[in-house]
Tab-separated table of C-alpha atoms in Angstrom:
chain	number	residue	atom	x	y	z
Y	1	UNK	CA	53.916	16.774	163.487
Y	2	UNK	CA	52.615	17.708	160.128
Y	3	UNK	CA	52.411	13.965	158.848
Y	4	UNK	CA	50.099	13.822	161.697
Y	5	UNK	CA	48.237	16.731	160.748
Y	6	UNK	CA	48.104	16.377	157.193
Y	7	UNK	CA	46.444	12.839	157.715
Y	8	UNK	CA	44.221	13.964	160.548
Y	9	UNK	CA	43.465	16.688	157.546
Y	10	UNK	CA	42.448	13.951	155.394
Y	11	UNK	CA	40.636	12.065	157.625
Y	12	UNK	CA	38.414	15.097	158.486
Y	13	UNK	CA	38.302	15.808	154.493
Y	14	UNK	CA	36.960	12.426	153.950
Y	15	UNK	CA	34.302	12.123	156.730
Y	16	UNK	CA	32.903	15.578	155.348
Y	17	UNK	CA	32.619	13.930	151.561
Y	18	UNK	CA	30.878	11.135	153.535
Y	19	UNK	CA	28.470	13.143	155.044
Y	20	UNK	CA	28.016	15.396	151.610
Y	21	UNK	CA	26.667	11.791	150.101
Y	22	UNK	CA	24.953	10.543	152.634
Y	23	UNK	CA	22.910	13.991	152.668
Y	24	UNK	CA	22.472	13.897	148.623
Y	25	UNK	CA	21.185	10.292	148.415
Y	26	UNK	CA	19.150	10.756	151.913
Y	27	UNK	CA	18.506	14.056	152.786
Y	28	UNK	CA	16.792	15.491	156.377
Y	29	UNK	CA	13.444	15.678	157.094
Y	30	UNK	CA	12.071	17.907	160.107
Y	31	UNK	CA	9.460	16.762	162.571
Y	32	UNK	CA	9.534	13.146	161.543
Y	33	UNK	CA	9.969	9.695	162.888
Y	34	UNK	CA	10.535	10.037	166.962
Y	35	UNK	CA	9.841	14.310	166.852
Y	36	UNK	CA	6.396	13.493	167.198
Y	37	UNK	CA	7.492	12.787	170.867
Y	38	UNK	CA	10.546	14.923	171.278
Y	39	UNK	CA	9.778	18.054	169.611
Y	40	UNK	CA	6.753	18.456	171.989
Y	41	UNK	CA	8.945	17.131	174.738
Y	42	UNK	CA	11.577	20.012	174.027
Y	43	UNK	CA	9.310	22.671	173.974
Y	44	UNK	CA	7.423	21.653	177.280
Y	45	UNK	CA	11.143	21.564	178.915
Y	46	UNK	CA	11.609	25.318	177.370
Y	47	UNK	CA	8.187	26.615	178.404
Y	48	UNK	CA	6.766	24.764	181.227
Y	49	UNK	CA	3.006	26.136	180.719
Y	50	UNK	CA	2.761	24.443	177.460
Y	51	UNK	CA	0.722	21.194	176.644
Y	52	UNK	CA	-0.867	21.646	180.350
Y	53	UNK	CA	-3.050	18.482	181.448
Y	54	UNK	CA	-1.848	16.877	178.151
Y	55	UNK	CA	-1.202	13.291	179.785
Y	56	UNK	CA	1.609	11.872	176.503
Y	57	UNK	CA	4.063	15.129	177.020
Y	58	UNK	CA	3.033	14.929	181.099
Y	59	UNK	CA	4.468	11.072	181.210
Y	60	UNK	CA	7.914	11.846	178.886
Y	61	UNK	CA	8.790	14.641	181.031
Y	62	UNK	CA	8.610	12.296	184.049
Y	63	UNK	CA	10.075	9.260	182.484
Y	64	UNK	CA	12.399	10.464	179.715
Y	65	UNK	CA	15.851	9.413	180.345
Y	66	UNK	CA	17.879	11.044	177.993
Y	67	UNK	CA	19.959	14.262	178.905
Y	68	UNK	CA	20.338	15.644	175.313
Y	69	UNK	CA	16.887	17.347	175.515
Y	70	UNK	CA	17.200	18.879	179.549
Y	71	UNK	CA	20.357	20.474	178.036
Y	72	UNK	CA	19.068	21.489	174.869
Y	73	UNK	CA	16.577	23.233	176.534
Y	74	UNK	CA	18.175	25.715	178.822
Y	75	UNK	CA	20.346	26.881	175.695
Y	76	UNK	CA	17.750	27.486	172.749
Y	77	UNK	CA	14.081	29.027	172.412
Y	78	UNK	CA	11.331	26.883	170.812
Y	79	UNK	CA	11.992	29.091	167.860
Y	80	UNK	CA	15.458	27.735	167.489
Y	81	UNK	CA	14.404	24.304	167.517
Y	82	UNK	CA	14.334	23.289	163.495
Y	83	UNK	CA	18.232	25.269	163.313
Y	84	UNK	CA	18.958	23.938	166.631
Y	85	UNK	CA	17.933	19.696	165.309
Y	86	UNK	CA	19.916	20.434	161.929
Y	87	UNK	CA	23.108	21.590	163.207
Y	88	UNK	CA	23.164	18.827	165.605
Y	89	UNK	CA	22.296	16.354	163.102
Y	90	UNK	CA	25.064	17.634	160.812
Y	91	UNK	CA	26.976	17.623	163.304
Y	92	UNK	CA	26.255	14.037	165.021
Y	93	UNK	CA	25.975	12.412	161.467
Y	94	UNK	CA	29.731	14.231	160.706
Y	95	UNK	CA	31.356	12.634	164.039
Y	96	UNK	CA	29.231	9.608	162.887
Y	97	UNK	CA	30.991	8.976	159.936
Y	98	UNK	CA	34.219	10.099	160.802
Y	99	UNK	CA	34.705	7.300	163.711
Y	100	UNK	CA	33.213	4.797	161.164
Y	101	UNK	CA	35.691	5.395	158.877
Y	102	UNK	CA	38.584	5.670	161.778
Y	103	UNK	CA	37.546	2.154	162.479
Y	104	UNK	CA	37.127	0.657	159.217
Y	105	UNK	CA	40.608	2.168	158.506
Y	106	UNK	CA	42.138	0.452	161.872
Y	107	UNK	CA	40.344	-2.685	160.396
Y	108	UNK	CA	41.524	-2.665	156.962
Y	109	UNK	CA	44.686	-0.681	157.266
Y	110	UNK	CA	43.803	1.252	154.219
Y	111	UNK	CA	41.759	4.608	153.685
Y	112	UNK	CA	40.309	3.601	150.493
Y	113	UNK	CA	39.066	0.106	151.644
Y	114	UNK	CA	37.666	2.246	155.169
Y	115	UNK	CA	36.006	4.876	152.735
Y	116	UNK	CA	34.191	2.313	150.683
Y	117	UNK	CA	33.007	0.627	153.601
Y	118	UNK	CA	31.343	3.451	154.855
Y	119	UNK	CA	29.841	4.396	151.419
Y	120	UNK	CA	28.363	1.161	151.514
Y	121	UNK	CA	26.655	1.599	154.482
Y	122	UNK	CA	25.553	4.649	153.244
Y	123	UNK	CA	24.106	3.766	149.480
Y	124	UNK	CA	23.661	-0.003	149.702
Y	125	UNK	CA	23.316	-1.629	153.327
Y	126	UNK	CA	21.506	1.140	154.680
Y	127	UNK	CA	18.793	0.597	157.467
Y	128	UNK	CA	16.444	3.028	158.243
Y	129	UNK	CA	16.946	2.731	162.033
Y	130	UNK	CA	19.975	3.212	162.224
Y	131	UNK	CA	20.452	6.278	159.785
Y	132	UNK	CA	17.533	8.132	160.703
Y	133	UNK	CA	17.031	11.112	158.502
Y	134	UNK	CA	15.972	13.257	161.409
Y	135	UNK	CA	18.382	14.512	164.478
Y	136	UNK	CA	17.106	12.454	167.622
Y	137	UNK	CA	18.913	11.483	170.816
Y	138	UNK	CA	20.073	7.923	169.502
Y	139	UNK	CA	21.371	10.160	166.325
Y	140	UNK	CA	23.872	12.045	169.186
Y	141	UNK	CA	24.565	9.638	170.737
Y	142	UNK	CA	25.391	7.614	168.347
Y	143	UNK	CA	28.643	9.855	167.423
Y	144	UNK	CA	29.768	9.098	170.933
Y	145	UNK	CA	29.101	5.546	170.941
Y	146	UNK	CA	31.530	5.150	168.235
Y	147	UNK	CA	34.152	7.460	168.828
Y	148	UNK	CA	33.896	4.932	172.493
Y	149	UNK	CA	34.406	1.672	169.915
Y	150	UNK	CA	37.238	3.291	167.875
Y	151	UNK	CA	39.220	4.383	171.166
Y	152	UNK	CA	38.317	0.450	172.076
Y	153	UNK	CA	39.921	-0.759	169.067
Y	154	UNK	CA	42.910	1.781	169.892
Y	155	UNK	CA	43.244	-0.242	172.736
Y	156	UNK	CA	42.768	3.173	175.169
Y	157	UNK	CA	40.339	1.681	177.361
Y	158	UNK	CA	40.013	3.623	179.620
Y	159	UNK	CA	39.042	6.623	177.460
Y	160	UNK	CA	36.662	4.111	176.033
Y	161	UNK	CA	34.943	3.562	179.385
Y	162	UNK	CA	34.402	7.054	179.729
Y	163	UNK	CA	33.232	8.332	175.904
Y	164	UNK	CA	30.623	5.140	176.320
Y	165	UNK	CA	29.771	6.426	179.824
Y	166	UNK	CA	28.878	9.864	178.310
Y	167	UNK	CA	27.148	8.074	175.465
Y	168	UNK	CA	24.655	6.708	178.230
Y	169	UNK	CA	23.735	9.618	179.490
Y	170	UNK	CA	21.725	10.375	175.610
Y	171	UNK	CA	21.228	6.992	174.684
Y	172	UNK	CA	21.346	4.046	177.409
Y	173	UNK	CA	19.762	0.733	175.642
Y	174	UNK	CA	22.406	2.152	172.129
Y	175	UNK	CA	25.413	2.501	174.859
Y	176	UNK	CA	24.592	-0.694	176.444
Y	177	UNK	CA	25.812	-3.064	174.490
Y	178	UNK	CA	29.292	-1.625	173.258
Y	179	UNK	CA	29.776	-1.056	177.036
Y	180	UNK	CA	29.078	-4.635	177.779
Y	181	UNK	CA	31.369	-5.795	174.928
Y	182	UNK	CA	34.110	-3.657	176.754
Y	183	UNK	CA	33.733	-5.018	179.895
Y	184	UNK	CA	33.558	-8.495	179.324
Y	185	UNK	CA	36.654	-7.881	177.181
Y	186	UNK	CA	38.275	-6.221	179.993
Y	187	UNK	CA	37.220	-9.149	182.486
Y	188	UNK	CA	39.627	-11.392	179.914
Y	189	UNK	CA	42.088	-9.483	179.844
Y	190	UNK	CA	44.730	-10.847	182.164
Y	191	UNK	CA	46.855	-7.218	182.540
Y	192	UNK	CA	43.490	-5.472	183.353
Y	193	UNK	CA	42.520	-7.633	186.765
């Protein structure tokens, strides 16, 4: 029991040096990128009577599919919204890096070779769409989506299945294709018919 907890320890240790580098060399930036949309999106969702007429927020509040904003907007004001976006991106971007490195390590079978792996994606192989510098919905949900691949690689499918079903719910198109990877994995897989 404290083997497991003094890696687990570790492991939380090293996603949180992760996220300390990936925050010196990047940074955050508020109202950028996709918060043109969502920030006025959020607020609407909070107070109903603003933007009124204004067709752009009109059509996302119809046709937005993501749940992270409907949530996030029956438990903050629109004062709370630049604290509210920063927590969750430390937060998402912490979870991020932690499963990455849980499944580099599963990969490599070493933490150093995991850790490195990760800091490369951080300093050298970066891409801008995929670490934004901004919290957005594919930022949360992309926490989820691989915590779902590291259960996958676990071989606890099931759990999988469900932490990629959750993922949906934030980001569909990002969830998509992990969950089709799973399935058509499962359809192979002789003990799972």
């Amino acid at each position: 029991l404290f083997a497991l907890r003094s890696t687990l320890f570790t492991d939380l240790m090293i996603a949180l040096l992760l996220l300390a580098v990936f925050l010196a060399t990047n940074g955050y930036i508020y109202g950028w990128d996709d918060q043109h949309v969502e920030i006025p999106l959020l607020k609407r969702l909070i107070d109903p009577t603003l933007y009124p007429g204004d067709y752009y927020v009109n059509a996302l509040e119809r046709n937005f599919t993501s749940f992270v904003y409907p949530i996030l907007s029956k438990i903050i004001t629109i004062d709370q919204i630049p604290t509210a976006f920063f927590i969750l991106y430390l937060i998402s971007r912490y979870f991020l890096f932690f499963f990455m490195f849980k499944i580099w390590h599963v990969i490599s079978g070493k933490k150093g070779m995991a850790a490195l792996s990760v800091l490369m994606i951080i300093l050298i192989g970066r891409v801008e769409e995929f670490l934004y510098r901004t919290f957005s919905h594919q930022e949360f949900a992309l926490a989820f989506i691989f915590a779902g691949i590291y259960f996958f690689y676990k071989e606890r499918y099931l759990l999988s299945a469900i932490i990629l079903g959750l993922a949906a719910n934030f980001h569909g198109l990002y969830s998509l294709f992990p969950m089709c990877y799973l399935g058509f994995f499962l359809l192979w897989q002789k003990k799972w018919r």
